[in-house]
CSV table of C-alpha atoms in Angstrom, one decimal:
chain,number,residue,atom,x,y,z
A,30,MET,CA,-6.7,-54.6,88.1
A,31,SER,CA,-8.1,-55.7,84.9
A,32,ARG,CA,-9.4,-53.2,82.1
A,33,THR,CA,-12.7,-54.5,82.8
A,34,GLU,CA,-14.6,-56.3,85.7
A,35,GLN,CA,-16.3,-59.2,86.1
A,36,ASN,CA,-20.3,-58.9,86.8
A,37,GLY,CA,-22.2,-60.7,89.0
A,38,ALA,CA,-23.0,-63.4,86.2
A,39,GLY,CA,-19.2,-63.6,85.5
A,40,ARG,CA,-19.7,-61.3,82.2
A,41,ARG,CA,-16.9,-58.7,81.6
A,42,ARG,CA,-18.6,-55.2,81.8
A,43,PRO,CA,-17.6,-52.1,79.8
A,44,PRO,CA,-15.0,-49.9,81.1
A,45,THR,CA,-15.9,-46.7,83.2
A,46,ILE,CA,-14.7,-43.4,84.2
A,47,HIS,CA,-13.9,-44.6,87.2
A,48,ASP,CA,-11.4,-47.3,85.5
A,49,VAL,CA,-10.0,-44.5,83.5
A,50,ALA,CA,-9.0,-42.1,86.2
A,51,ARG,CA,-7.8,-45.4,88.3
A,52,GLU,CA,-5.3,-46.2,85.1
A,53,ALA,CA,-4.3,-42.4,85.0
A,54,GLY,CA,-3.6,-41.5,88.4
A,55,VAL,CA,-6.1,-38.7,88.3
A,56,SER,CA,-9.5,-37.6,89.8
A,57,ARG,CA,-12.5,-38.4,87.9
A,58,GLY,CA,-13.3,-34.9,87.5
A,59,THR,CA,-10.0,-34.6,85.6
A,60,VAL,CA,-11.0,-37.5,83.2
A,61,SER,CA,-14.2,-35.5,83.0
A,62,ARG,CA,-12.8,-31.8,81.6
A,63,VAL,CA,-10.8,-33.8,79.2
A,64,LEU,CA,-13.9,-35.5,77.9
A,65,ASN,CA,-15.5,-32.0,77.7
A,66,GLY,CA,-12.9,-30.1,76.3
A,67,GLY,CA,-9.7,-30.3,78.5
A,68,HIS,CA,-10.4,-26.8,80.2
A,69,ASN,CA,-8.3,-26.3,83.5
A,70,VAL,CA,-6.1,-29.5,82.9
A,71,SER,CA,-2.6,-29.7,82.5
A,72,PRO,CA,-0.9,-31.2,79.7
A,73,ALA,CA,0.5,-34.0,81.2
A,74,ALA,CA,-2.7,-35.2,83.0
A,75,SER,CA,-4.7,-34.6,79.2
A,76,GLU,CA,-2.1,-37.2,78.1
A,77,ALA,CA,-2.4,-39.7,81.1
A,78,VAL,CA,-6.3,-39.5,80.5
A,79,ARG,CA,-5.8,-40.1,76.7
A,80,SER,CA,-3.7,-42.9,77.5
A,81,ALA,CA,-5.7,-44.5,80.2
A,82,ILE,CA,-8.5,-44.5,77.6
A,83,ARG,CA,-6.8,-46.2,74.8
A,84,ARG,CA,-5.3,-48.8,76.9
A,85,THR,CA,-8.6,-49.9,79.0
A,86,GLY,CA,-10.7,-49.0,75.6
A,87,TYR,CA,-13.2,-46.6,77.4
A,88,THR,CA,-15.9,-45.3,75.3
A,89,VAL,CA,-17.9,-42.2,75.9
A,90,ASN,CA,-21.6,-42.7,76.8
A,91,ARG,CA,-22.9,-39.9,74.5
A,92,HIS,CA,-26.6,-40.0,76.5
A,93,ALA,CA,-25.3,-39.9,79.7
A,94,ARG,CA,-22.8,-37.2,78.5
A,95,SER,CA,-25.5,-34.8,77.1
A,96,LEU,CA,-27.6,-35.2,80.1
A,97,ILE,CA,-24.9,-33.0,81.9
A,98,THR,CA,-23.5,-30.9,79.1
A,99,GLY,CA,-27.0,-30.1,77.2
A,100,ARG,CA,-25.1,-30.8,74.1
A,101,SER,CA,-26.1,-33.9,71.6
A,102,ASP,CA,-22.7,-34.2,70.0
A,103,SER,CA,-24.1,-34.1,66.5
A,104,VAL,CA,-24.1,-31.9,63.7
A,105,ALA,CA,-26.4,-31.4,60.9
A,106,PHE,CA,-25.7,-31.0,57.4
A,107,LEU,CA,-29.1,-28.9,56.2
A,108,LEU,CA,-29.3,-28.4,52.2
A,109,THR,CA,-31.8,-26.1,51.2
A,110,GLU,CA,-32.4,-27.5,47.8
A,111,PRO,CA,-34.9,-30.2,46.3
A,112,GLN,CA,-34.0,-33.7,47.2
A,113,GLU,CA,-33.0,-34.3,43.2
A,114,ARG,CA,-30.6,-31.8,43.3
A,115,PHE,CA,-28.5,-33.7,45.8
A,116,PHE,CA,-28.5,-36.7,43.8
A,117,GLU,CA,-27.4,-34.5,40.6
A,118,ASP,CA,-25.0,-32.2,41.5
A,119,PRO,CA,-21.5,-33.8,42.6
A,120,ASN,CA,-20.5,-30.8,44.4
A,121,PHE,CA,-22.9,-31.7,47.1
A,122,ASN,CA,-21.6,-35.0,47.5
A,123,VAL,CA,-17.9,-33.9,47.9
A,124,LEU,CA,-18.9,-31.3,50.3
A,125,LEU,CA,-20.8,-33.8,52.4
A,126,ARG,CA,-17.9,-36.4,52.4
A,127,GLY,CA,-15.4,-33.8,53.7
A,128,CYS,CA,-17.8,-32.6,56.4
A,129,THR,CA,-18.1,-36.5,57.6
A,130,THR,CA,-14.4,-36.9,57.3
A,131,ALA,CA,-13.9,-33.7,59.5
A,132,LEU,CA,-16.3,-34.5,62.1
A,133,ALA,CA,-15.2,-37.8,62.5
A,134,ALA,CA,-11.7,-37.0,63.6
A,135,HIS,CA,-13.9,-35.6,66.4
A,136,ASP,CA,-16.1,-38.7,66.9
A,137,ILE,CA,-19.1,-36.3,65.9
A,138,PRO,CA,-21.9,-37.7,63.6
A,139,LEU,CA,-23.2,-35.6,60.8
A,140,LEU,CA,-27.1,-36.3,60.4
A,141,LEU,CA,-28.0,-35.3,56.7
A,142,MET,CA,-31.2,-32.9,56.2
A,143,ILE,CA,-33.1,-31.6,53.1
A,144,ALA,CA,-35.2,-28.6,53.2
A,145,GLY,CA,-36.1,-27.9,49.6
A,146,THR,CA,-39.6,-27.2,50.5
A,147,GLU,CA,-41.5,-25.0,53.4
A,148,ALA,CA,-42.9,-28.0,54.8
A,149,GLU,CA,-39.5,-29.4,54.8
A,150,ARG,CA,-38.0,-26.3,56.0
A,151,ARG,CA,-40.4,-26.1,59.2
A,152,ARG,CA,-40.2,-30.1,60.1
A,153,ASN,CA,-36.3,-29.6,60.0
A,154,MET,CA,-36.2,-26.4,62.3
A,155,ARG,CA,-38.3,-28.4,64.6
A,156,TYR,CA,-36.0,-31.1,64.7
A,157,ILE,CA,-32.8,-28.9,65.2
A,158,ALA,CA,-33.8,-27.0,68.1
A,159,GLY,CA,-32.6,-29.2,70.9
A,160,HIS,CA,-31.4,-32.0,68.9
A,161,VAL,CA,-27.8,-31.2,67.4
A,162,ASP,CA,-25.4,-28.8,68.5
A,163,GLY,CA,-24.8,-27.1,65.4
A,164,VAL,CA,-25.5,-26.7,61.5
A,165,LEU,CA,-23.6,-26.5,58.4
A,166,LEU,CA,-25.8,-24.8,56.0
A,167,VAL,CA,-25.2,-25.5,52.3
A,168,SER,CA,-27.0,-23.6,49.3
A,169,ASN,CA,-28.6,-20.6,50.9
A,170,HIS,CA,-30.7,-18.6,48.4
A,171,SER,CA,-31.7,-14.7,48.9
A,172,GLY,CA,-34.9,-14.6,50.5
A,173,ASP,CA,-34.6,-18.2,52.3
A,174,PRO,CA,-35.4,-17.4,56.1
A,175,VAL,CA,-33.5,-20.9,57.3
A,176,ALA,CA,-30.1,-18.7,58.0
A,177,ALA,CA,-31.9,-15.7,59.7
A,178,GLN,CA,-34.2,-18.7,61.6
A,179,LEU,CA,-31.2,-20.5,62.9
A,180,TYR,CA,-29.5,-17.1,64.1
A,181,GLU,CA,-32.5,-15.8,66.0
A,182,ALA,CA,-32.7,-19.1,67.4
A,183,GLY,CA,-29.1,-19.3,68.6
A,184,VAL,CA,-27.9,-22.1,66.7
A,185,PRO,CA,-24.6,-22.0,65.6
A,186,LEU,CA,-24.2,-22.3,62.3
A,187,VAL,CA,-21.8,-22.0,59.1
A,188,ALA,CA,-22.7,-21.5,55.6
A,189,CYS,CA,-20.9,-22.6,52.6
A,190,GLY,CA,-20.8,-19.4,50.5
A,191,LYS,CA,-21.7,-15.9,51.8
A,192,PRO,CA,-25.2,-15.3,52.9
A,193,LEU,CA,-26.5,-12.9,51.2
A,194,GLY,CA,-28.1,-10.2,53.5
A,195,GLN,CA,-26.9,-11.8,56.6
A,196,GLY,CA,-24.0,-9.3,57.2
A,197,SER,CA,-21.5,-10.5,59.6
A,198,ARG,CA,-23.8,-12.2,62.3
A,199,VAL,CA,-23.5,-15.6,60.3
A,200,SER,CA,-20.1,-17.9,60.1
A,201,TYR,CA,-19.4,-18.7,56.5
A,202,VAL,CA,-16.6,-20.4,54.5
A,203,ALA,CA,-16.5,-19.6,50.6
A,204,ALA,CA,-14.3,-19.9,47.8
A,205,ASP,CA,-13.1,-16.7,45.9
A,206,ASP,CA,-16.0,-16.8,43.6
A,207,ARG,CA,-15.4,-13.4,42.0
A,208,ASN,CA,-11.2,-13.7,41.5
A,209,GLY,CA,-12.1,-17.2,40.0
A,210,ALA,CA,-14.3,-16.0,37.6
A,211,ARG,CA,-11.6,-13.2,36.7
A,212,ASP,CA,-9.2,-15.7,36.3
A,213,MET,CA,-11.3,-17.7,33.6
A,214,VAL,CA,-12.5,-14.8,31.8
A,215,ARG,CA,-8.6,-13.4,31.3
A,216,PHE,CA,-7.6,-16.7,30.3
A,217,LEU,CA,-10.3,-16.7,27.4
A,218,TYR,CA,-9.5,-13.3,26.6
A,219,GLU,CA,-5.7,-14.2,26.6
A,220,SER,CA,-6.2,-17.0,24.4
A,221,GLY,CA,-7.7,-15.0,21.6
A,222,ARG,CA,-11.5,-15.0,22.4
A,223,ARG,CA,-13.5,-11.7,21.9
A,224,ARG,CA,-16.8,-12.5,22.3
A,225,ILE,CA,-16.9,-13.9,25.5
A,226,ALA,CA,-20.2,-15.3,27.0
A,227,THR,CA,-21.3,-16.4,30.3
A,228,VAL,CA,-23.9,-18.7,31.5
A,229,THR,CA,-24.8,-17.4,35.3
A,230,GLY,CA,-25.3,-19.4,38.4
A,231,PRO,CA,-28.7,-18.6,40.3
A,232,LEU,CA,-28.5,-14.9,41.0
A,233,ASP,CA,-30.4,-15.0,44.4
A,234,THR,CA,-27.0,-17.4,45.6
A,235,PRO,CA,-23.6,-15.6,46.5
A,236,GLY,CA,-21.6,-17.6,44.1
A,237,GLY,CA,-24.1,-16.6,41.0
A,238,VAL,CA,-23.9,-13.1,42.2
A,239,ASP,CA,-20.1,-12.8,42.6
A,240,ARG,CA,-19.1,-14.8,39.4
A,241,LEU,CA,-20.7,-12.9,37.3
A,242,ALA,CA,-19.5,-9.7,38.6
A,243,GLY,CA,-15.9,-11.4,38.3
A,244,TYR,CA,-16.8,-11.8,34.6
A,245,ARG,CA,-18.2,-7.8,34.1
A,246,GLU,CA,-15.3,-6.8,35.8
A,247,THR,CA,-12.7,-8.6,33.5
A,248,LEU,CA,-14.3,-7.7,30.3
A,249,THR,CA,-14.2,-4.3,31.1
A,250,GLU,CA,-10.5,-4.6,32.1
A,251,CYS,CA,-9.9,-6.2,28.6
A,252,GLY,CA,-11.5,-3.3,27.0
A,253,LEU,CA,-14.1,-5.4,25.8
A,254,PRO,CA,-17.9,-3.8,25.4
A,255,ALA,CA,-20.7,-5.0,27.8
A,256,ASP,CA,-23.2,-7.0,25.5
A,257,GLU,CA,-26.1,-8.0,27.8
A,258,SER,CA,-27.1,-10.4,24.9
A,259,LEU,CA,-23.9,-12.5,26.2
A,260,ILE,CA,-25.5,-13.1,29.4
A,261,VAL,CA,-27.6,-16.0,30.1
A,262,PRO,CA,-29.2,-16.9,33.3
A,263,GLY,CA,-28.7,-20.6,34.6
A,264,ASP,CA,-29.3,-22.7,37.4
A,265,TYR,CA,-26.4,-25.2,38.3
A,266,SER,CA,-28.2,-27.8,36.4
A,267,ARG,CA,-27.4,-29.4,33.1
A,268,ALA,CA,-30.3,-29.2,31.8
A,269,GLY,CA,-30.1,-25.5,32.5
A,270,GLY,CA,-27.1,-25.2,30.8
A,271,GLU,CA,-28.6,-27.0,27.7
A,272,ALA,CA,-31.3,-24.3,27.4
A,273,ALA,CA,-28.8,-21.5,28.3
A,274,ALA,CA,-26.3,-22.7,25.3
A,275,ALA,CA,-29.6,-22.8,22.8
A,276,LEU,CA,-30.5,-19.4,23.9
A,277,LEU,CA,-27.0,-17.9,23.8
A,278,LEU,CA,-26.5,-19.3,20.0
A,279,GLU,CA,-29.9,-17.7,19.0
A,280,ARG,CA,-28.7,-14.4,20.4
A,281,ALA,CA,-25.0,-14.3,19.7
A,282,PRO,CA,-24.2,-17.2,16.6
A,283,ASP,CA,-20.8,-15.4,16.5
A,284,VAL,CA,-20.1,-16.4,20.5
A,285,ASP,CA,-16.1,-17.7,20.9
A,286,ALA,CA,-15.8,-18.6,24.0
A,287,VAL,CA,-18.6,-19.4,27.1
A,288,PHE,CA,-17.6,-19.0,30.6
A,289,VAL,CA,-20.1,-21.3,32.6
A,290,ALA,CA,-20.7,-20.7,36.0
A,291,SER,CA,-20.7,-24.8,37.2
A,292,ASP,CA,-19.3,-27.4,35.6
A,293,LEU,CA,-22.7,-29.2,35.7
A,294,MET,CA,-24.2,-26.6,33.6
A,295,ALA,CA,-21.0,-26.7,31.4
A,296,GLN,CA,-21.6,-30.4,30.6
A,297,GLY,CA,-25.0,-29.3,29.3
A,298,VAL,CA,-23.4,-26.3,27.2
A,299,LEU,CA,-21.2,-29.0,25.4
A,300,SER,CA,-24.0,-31.1,24.9
A,301,THR,CA,-26.0,-28.3,22.8
A,302,LEU,CA,-22.9,-26.8,21.1
A,303,GLU,CA,-22.0,-30.5,19.6
A,304,ARG,CA,-26.0,-31.1,18.4
A,305,ALA,CA,-25.3,-27.2,16.7
A,306,GLY,CA,-22.4,-28.6,14.9
A,307,ARG,CA,-19.7,-26.2,17.1
A,308,ARG,CA,-16.7,-27.5,17.6
A,309,VAL,CA,-15.2,-27.1,21.0
A,310,PRO,CA,-12.5,-25.3,21.5
A,311,GLN,CA,-12.0,-24.8,17.8
A,312,ASP,CA,-15.3,-22.7,17.3
A,313,ILE,CA,-16.3,-22.0,20.7
A,314,ALA,CA,-14.0,-22.6,24.0
A,315,VAL,CA,-16.0,-23.4,27.3
A,316,GLY,CA,-14.7,-22.8,30.8
A,317,GLY,CA,-16.3,-24.3,33.8
A,318,PHE,CA,-16.4,-23.6,37.2
A,319,ASP,CA,-15.9,-25.8,40.6
A,320,ASP,CA,-13.5,-28.8,39.2
A,321,SER,CA,-16.2,-31.3,40.1
A,322,PRO,CA,-16.4,-35.1,38.9
A,323,ALA,CA,-18.5,-33.3,36.3
A,324,ALA,CA,-15.5,-31.5,34.3
A,325,LEU,CA,-13.5,-34.8,34.4
A,326,ALA,CA,-16.9,-36.7,32.6
A,327,ALA,CA,-17.2,-33.9,29.9
A,328,ARG,CA,-16.1,-34.4,26.8
A,329,PRO,CA,-13.7,-33.0,26.0
A,330,GLU,CA,-12.6,-32.5,29.5
A,331,LEU,CA,-13.3,-29.1,30.9
A,332,THR,CA,-10.9,-26.0,31.6
A,333,THR,CA,-12.1,-25.1,35.0
A,334,VAL,CA,-11.8,-23.3,38.1
A,335,ARG,CA,-11.1,-25.3,41.2
A,336,GLN,CA,-13.0,-24.7,44.3
A,337,PRO,CA,-10.6,-26.4,47.3
A,338,TRP,CA,-13.6,-28.3,48.5
A,339,ASP,CA,-11.2,-30.6,51.2
A,340,ARG,CA,-10.3,-26.9,53.0
A,341,ILE,CA,-14.0,-25.6,52.5
A,342,SER,CA,-15.3,-28.6,54.1
A,343,ALA,CA,-12.3,-28.9,56.7
A,344,GLU,CA,-12.6,-25.0,57.3
A,345,MET,CA,-16.7,-25.2,57.7
A,346,VAL,CA,-16.3,-28.1,60.3
A,347,ARG,CA,-13.2,-26.1,62.2
A,348,VAL,CA,-15.6,-22.4,62.4
A,349,LEU,CA,-18.7,-24.1,63.9
A,350,LEU,CA,-16.9,-26.6,66.5
A,351,ALA,CA,-15.5,-23.2,67.6
A,352,GLN,CA,-18.5,-21.6,67.6
A,353,ILE,CA,-20.4,-24.1,69.6
A,354,GLY,CA,-17.5,-23.7,71.7
A,355,GLY,CA,-18.5,-20.4,72.4
A,356,GLU,CA,-16.4,-18.4,69.5
A,357,ASP,CA,-17.6,-15.3,67.3
A,358,PRO,CA,-18.7,-16.0,63.9
A,359,ALA,CA,-16.0,-16.0,61.5
A,360,ALA,CA,-15.5,-15.4,57.5
A,361,VAL,CA,-13.1,-17.6,55.7
A,362,ILE,CA,-12.5,-17.0,51.9
A,363,LEU,CA,-10.2,-19.2,50.0
A,364,PRO,CA,-8.2,-18.8,47.0
A,365,THR,CA,-9.6,-20.7,43.7
A,366,GLU,CA,-6.9,-22.1,40.9
A,367,LEU,CA,-7.5,-22.3,37.5
A,368,VAL,CA,-7.3,-25.9,36.1
A,369,ARG,CA,-6.5,-25.9,32.3
A,370,ARG,CA,-7.7,-29.1,30.4
A,371,ASP,CA,-9.4,-29.5,26.6
A,372,SER,CA,-11.9,-27.3,26.2
A,373,ALA,CA,-10.6,-24.2,26.4
């Protein structure tokens, strides 16, 4: 029998699940179980079905399967930041691309959703219920109700970064922000710097909190005095970095190193230092965090802390699909790496 059959008008129809079962020499029920996860199917039967799918060119009718399984076979990438931040911050694009690639291996589409305002959050929450199987939550802030609302609604979710205040209820994948910050500050100290400042990330985000904690801990370990004038708040934006550096130079003109909690902010810090006539790294060493495209675009190129974005996105997808399949929430923390370039 051919892989497709002729209909009454002589046109070839697409292969069906019956064609796959006939080609594989198994029952239609076995094919259905393979398509829905392969539970209670022998490895030999699973391979026979997959080979038959390739030979026949069968594709899943997602609408029909969703009626049977109650699943949409789609996942949301939910960014709780204003839209302009998505286009400005290269980290979001890198993470989105990685998650899209990881889900493509499972033939699952990814929906980009941005919820930077209360109205956007309400609209997205209404859509998520019943339209997606799970959520990859990015840039969750303390006090933001999205994670709690998704949890209460029973929607599987995985956060990028440790959700503040959610305890063990929410799955997350994060870089080791605290130890990454410690590595950078220790490197600056060992290179001879003694007035080491920091421009923090937002302190209502887990990354902002942990990177500041790593900075404080390492100064103490190195025997350097705590000086609150050397700690300036930032917001992960280039403009925020520029403003923070101006304030820092006003407060502490003798500063000789700055650990900046994101590469994009570090670009802003470098711009302010250049306008002030400070040479980098001769007068002031600058270290960033992320190893994003902003690090290579900076002048001089940034010494920074690399977040393993490919692993983060792959792990977020893996943990989410496992949770959709019924597994308990999980936490994954991945190591960072110090990358030495020209700014420190």
